[in-house]
Short mmCIF file of C-alpha atoms in Angstrom, two decimals:
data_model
loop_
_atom_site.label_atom_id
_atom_site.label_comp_id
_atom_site.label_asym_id
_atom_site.label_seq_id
_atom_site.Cartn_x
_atom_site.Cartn_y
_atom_site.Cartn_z
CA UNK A 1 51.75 -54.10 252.27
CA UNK A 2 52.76 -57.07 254.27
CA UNK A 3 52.35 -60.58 254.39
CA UNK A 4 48.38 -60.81 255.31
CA UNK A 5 47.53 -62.67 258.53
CA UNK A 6 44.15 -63.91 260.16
CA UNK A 7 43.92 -64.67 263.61
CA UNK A 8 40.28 -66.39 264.25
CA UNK A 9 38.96 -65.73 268.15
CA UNK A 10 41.74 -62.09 267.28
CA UNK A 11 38.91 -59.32 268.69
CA UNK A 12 39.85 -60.19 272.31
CA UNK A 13 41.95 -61.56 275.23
CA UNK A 14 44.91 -63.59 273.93
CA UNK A 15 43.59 -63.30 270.22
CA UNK A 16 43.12 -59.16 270.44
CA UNK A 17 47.32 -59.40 271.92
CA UNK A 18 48.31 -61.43 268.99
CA UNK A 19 46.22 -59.43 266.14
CA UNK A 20 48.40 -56.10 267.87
CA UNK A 21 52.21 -58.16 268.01
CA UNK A 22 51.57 -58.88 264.50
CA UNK A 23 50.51 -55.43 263.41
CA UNK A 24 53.65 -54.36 265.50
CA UNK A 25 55.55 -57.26 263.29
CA UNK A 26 54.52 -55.24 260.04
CA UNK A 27 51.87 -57.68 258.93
CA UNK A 28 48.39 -56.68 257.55
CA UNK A 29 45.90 -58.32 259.64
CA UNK A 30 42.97 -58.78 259.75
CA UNK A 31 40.62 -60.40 262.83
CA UNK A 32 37.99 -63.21 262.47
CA UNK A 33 35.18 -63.16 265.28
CA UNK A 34 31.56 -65.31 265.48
CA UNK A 35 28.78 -63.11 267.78
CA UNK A 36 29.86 -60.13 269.66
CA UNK A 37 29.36 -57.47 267.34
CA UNK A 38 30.03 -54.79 269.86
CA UNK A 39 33.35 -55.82 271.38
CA UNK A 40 34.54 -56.35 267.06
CA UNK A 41 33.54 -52.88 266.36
CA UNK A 42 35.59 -51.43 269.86
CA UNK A 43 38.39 -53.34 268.79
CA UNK A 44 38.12 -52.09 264.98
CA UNK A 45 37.96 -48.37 266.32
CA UNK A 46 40.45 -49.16 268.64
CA UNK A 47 42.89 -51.29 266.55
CA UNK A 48 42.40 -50.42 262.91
CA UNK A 49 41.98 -53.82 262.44
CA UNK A 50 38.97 -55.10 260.58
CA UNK A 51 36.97 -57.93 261.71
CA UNK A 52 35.32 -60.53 259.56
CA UNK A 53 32.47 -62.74 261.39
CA UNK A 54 31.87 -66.20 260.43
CA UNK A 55 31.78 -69.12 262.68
CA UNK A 56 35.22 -70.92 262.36
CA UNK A 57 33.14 -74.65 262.99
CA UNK A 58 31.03 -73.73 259.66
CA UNK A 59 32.94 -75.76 257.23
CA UNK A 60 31.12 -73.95 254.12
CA UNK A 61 31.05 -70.52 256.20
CA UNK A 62 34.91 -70.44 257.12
CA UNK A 63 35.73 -71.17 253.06
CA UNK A 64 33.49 -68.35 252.21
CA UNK A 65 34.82 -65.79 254.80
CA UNK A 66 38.35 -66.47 253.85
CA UNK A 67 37.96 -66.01 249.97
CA UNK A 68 36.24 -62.35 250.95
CA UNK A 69 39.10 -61.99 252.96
CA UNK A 70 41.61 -62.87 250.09
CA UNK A 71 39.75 -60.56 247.55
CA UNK A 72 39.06 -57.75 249.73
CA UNK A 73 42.57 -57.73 251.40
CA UNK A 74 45.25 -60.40 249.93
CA UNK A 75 46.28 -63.48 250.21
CA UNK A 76 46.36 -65.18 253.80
CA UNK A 77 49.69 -66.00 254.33
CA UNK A 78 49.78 -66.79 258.20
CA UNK A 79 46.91 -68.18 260.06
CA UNK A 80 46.94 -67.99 263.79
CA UNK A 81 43.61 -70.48 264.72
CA UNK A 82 43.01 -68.87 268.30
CA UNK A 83 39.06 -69.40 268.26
CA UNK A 84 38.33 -71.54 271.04
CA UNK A 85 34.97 -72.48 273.58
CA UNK A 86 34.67 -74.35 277.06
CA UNK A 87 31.59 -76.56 277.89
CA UNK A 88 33.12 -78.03 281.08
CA UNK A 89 31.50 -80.81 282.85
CA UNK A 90 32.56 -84.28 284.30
CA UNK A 91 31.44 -86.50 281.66
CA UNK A 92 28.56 -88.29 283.43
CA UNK A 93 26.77 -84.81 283.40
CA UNK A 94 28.14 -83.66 279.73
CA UNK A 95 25.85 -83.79 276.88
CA UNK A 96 26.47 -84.72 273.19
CA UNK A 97 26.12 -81.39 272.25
CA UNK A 98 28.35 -80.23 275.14
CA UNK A 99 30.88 -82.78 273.72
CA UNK A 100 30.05 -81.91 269.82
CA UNK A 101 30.26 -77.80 269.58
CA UNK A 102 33.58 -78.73 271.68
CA UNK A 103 35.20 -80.38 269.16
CA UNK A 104 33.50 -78.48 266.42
CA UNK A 105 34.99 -74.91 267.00
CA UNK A 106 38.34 -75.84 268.98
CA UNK A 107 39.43 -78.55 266.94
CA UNK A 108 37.15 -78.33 263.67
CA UNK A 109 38.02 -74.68 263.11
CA UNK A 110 42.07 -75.61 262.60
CA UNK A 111 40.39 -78.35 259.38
CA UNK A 112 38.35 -75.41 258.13
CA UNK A 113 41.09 -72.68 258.24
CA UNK A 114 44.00 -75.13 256.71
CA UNK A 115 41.57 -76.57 254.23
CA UNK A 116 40.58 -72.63 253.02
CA UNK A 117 44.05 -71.23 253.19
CA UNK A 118 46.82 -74.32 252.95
CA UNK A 119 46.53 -74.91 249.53
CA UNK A 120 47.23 -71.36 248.52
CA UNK A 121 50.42 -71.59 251.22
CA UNK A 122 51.50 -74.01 249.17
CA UNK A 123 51.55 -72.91 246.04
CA UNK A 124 53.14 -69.80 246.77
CA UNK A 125 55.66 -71.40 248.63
CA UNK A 126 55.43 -69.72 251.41
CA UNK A 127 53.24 -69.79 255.20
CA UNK A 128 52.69 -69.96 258.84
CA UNK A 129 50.02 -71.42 260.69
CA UNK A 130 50.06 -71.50 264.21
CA UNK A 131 47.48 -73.30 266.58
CA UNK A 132 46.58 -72.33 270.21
CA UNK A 133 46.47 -75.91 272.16
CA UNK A 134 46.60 -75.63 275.94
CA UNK A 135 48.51 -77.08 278.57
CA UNK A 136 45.04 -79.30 279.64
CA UNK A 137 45.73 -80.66 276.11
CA UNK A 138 49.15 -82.16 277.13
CA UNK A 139 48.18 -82.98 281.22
CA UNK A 140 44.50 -83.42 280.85
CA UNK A 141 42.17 -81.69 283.44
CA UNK A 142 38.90 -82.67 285.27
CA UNK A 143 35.97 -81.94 284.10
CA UNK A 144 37.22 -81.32 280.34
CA UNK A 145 37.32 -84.05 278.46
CA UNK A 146 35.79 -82.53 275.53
CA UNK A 147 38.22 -79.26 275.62
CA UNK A 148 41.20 -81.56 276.65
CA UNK A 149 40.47 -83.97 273.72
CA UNK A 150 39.77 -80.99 271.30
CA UNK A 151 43.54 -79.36 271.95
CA UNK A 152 45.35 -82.52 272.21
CA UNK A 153 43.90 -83.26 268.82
CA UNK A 154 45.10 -79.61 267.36
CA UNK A 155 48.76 -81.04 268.99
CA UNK A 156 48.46 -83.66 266.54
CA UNK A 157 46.96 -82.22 263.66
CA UNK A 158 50.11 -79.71 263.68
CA UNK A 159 52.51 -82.60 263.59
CA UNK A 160 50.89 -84.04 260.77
CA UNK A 161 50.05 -81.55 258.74
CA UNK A 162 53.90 -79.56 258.99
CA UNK A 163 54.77 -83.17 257.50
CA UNK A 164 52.44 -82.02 254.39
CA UNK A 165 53.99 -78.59 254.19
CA UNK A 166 57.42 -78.48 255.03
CA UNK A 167 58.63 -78.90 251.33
CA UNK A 168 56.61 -76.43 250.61
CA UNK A 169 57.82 -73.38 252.53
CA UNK A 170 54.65 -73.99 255.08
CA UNK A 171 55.54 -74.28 258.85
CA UNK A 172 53.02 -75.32 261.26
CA UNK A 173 53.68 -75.04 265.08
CA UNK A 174 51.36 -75.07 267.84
CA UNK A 175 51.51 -73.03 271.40
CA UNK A 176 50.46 -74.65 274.56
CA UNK A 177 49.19 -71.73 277.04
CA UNK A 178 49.07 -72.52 280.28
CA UNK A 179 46.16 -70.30 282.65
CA UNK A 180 46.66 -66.56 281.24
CA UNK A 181 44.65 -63.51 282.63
CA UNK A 182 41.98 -63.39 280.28
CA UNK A 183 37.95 -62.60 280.97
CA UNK A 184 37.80 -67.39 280.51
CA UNK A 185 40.46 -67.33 283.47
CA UNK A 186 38.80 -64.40 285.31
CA UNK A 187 35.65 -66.74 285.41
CA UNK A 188 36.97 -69.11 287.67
CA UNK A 189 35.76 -69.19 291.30
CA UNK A 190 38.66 -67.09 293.50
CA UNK A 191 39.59 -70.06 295.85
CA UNK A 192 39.73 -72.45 292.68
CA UNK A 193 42.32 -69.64 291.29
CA UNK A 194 44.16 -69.37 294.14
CA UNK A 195 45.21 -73.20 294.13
CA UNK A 196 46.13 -73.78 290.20
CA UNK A 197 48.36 -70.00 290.82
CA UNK A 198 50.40 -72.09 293.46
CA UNK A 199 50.69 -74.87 291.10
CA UNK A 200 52.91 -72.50 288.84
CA UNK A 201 56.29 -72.25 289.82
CA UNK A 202 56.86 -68.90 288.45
CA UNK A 203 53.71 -68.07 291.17
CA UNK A 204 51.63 -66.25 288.81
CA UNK A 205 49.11 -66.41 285.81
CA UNK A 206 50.59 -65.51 282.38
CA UNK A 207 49.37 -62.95 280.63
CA UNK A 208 47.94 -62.34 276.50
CA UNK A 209 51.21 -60.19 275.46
CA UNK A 210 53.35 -63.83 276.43
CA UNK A 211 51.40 -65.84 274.20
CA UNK A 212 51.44 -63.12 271.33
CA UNK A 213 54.97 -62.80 271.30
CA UNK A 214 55.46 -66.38 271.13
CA UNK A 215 52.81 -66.53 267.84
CA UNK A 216 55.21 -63.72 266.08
CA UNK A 217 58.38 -65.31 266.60
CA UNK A 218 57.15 -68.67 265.36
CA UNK A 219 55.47 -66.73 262.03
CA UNK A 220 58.45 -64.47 261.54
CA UNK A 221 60.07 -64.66 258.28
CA UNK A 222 63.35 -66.22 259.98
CA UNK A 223 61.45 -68.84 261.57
CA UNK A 224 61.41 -71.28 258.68
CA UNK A 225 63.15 -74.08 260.31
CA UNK A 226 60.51 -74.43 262.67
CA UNK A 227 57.66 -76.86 262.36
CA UNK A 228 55.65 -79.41 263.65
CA UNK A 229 56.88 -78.18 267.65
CA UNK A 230 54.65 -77.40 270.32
CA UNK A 231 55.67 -74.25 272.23
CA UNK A 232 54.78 -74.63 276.05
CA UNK A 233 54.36 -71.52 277.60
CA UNK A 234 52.70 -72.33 281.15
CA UNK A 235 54.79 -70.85 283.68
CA UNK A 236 56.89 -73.74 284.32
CA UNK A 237 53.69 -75.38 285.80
CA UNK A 238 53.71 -78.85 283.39
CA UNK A 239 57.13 -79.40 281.64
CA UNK A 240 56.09 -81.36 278.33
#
């Protein structure tokens, strides 16, 4: 069996394309999701991945689902934390809980996942964990403050913590997406699409597959020298 992995957010878009590089990679892995119980059983059946629901924000509910996951399949050895929500709004029309659930899921969940599965990483000597910022965590954007303060905090919670685990065999990297084709980009009104596309040099959105195959080269077994980098993958569009 190989080297177990959990990818929270992993039943769809950009998490479904890194749950499949890393099954390609040889890992066993194994898919955390929080509501839609139809689209996690269509990727199960499609996949033969299982899915394990908890609500990566849930302090007490992420510990839980990751000790099921460590008796029922192994120990987690890599941790992708993909799980991520928008609440967008200029901040004069943004409420507190707008602002909260935020910060609770997209930057929370990367606490709860290290605090349930670091320790172990550690002991064994061995693990990846790799967090999904964004590239509107490194340039800002309008009308996110919450989601641009969320992954510019997961940008320096990865620096900090691959200080705590390097000795240890632990790497901890972060990738910075820039606008992929997923169902969050497909959202976005046409003509608003249209202008951030001719912001990218390369003159196009990226797509899931990029991201994933950045996630397996920074978990692979040679990539031990690597920690505490952000990976920008944005199309050329902000050069950090």
């Amino acid at each position: 069996m190989g080297r177990v992995a959990i990818v929270t957010g992993g039943t769809r878009g950009i998490g479904k394309a890194i749950c499949l590089a890393l099954k390609e990679q040889g890992r066993t892995v194994v898919a955390n999701y929080a509501g839609n119980e139809e689209k996690a059983r269509a990727f199960t059946e499609e996949t033969e991945i299982p899915a394990y629901k908890w609500d990566v924000g849930d302090h007490e509910a992420t510990l839980a689902g990751c000790a099921k996951v460590e008796a029922e399949v192994g120990p987690i050895e890599i941790v992708v934390n993909n799980a991520g929500i928008t609440r967008d709004a200029t901040l004069h029309k943004m409420s507190f809980e707008d602002w909260n659930e935020v910060m609770r899921i997209n930057l929370g969940g990367c606490f709860n996942m290290a605090k349930a599965c670091f320790p172990g990483m550690r002991e064994r000597g061995w693990g990846r964990i790799v967090n999904i910022g964004s590239i509107n965590g490194q340039a800002g954007q309008y009308g996110q403050v919450n989601y641009a303060a969320a992954k510019s905090g997961i940008h320096g919670f990865t620096k900090a913590l691959a200080q705590e685990g390097a000795r240890s065999g632990v790497t901890v990297n972060a990738i910075a997406p820039g606008y992929i084709d997923t169902d969050m980009v497909a959202a976005v009104p046409e003509t608003v699409l249209e202008k951030i596309v001719a912001k990218i040099p390369v003159g196009r959105l990226g797509n899931a597959e990029e991201i994933a195959r950045g996630v397996a080269f920074l978990t692979a077994e040679e990539a031990g020298f690597v920690t505490g980098s952000t990976m920008s993958l944005n199309g050329g569009q902000h050069m950090y």
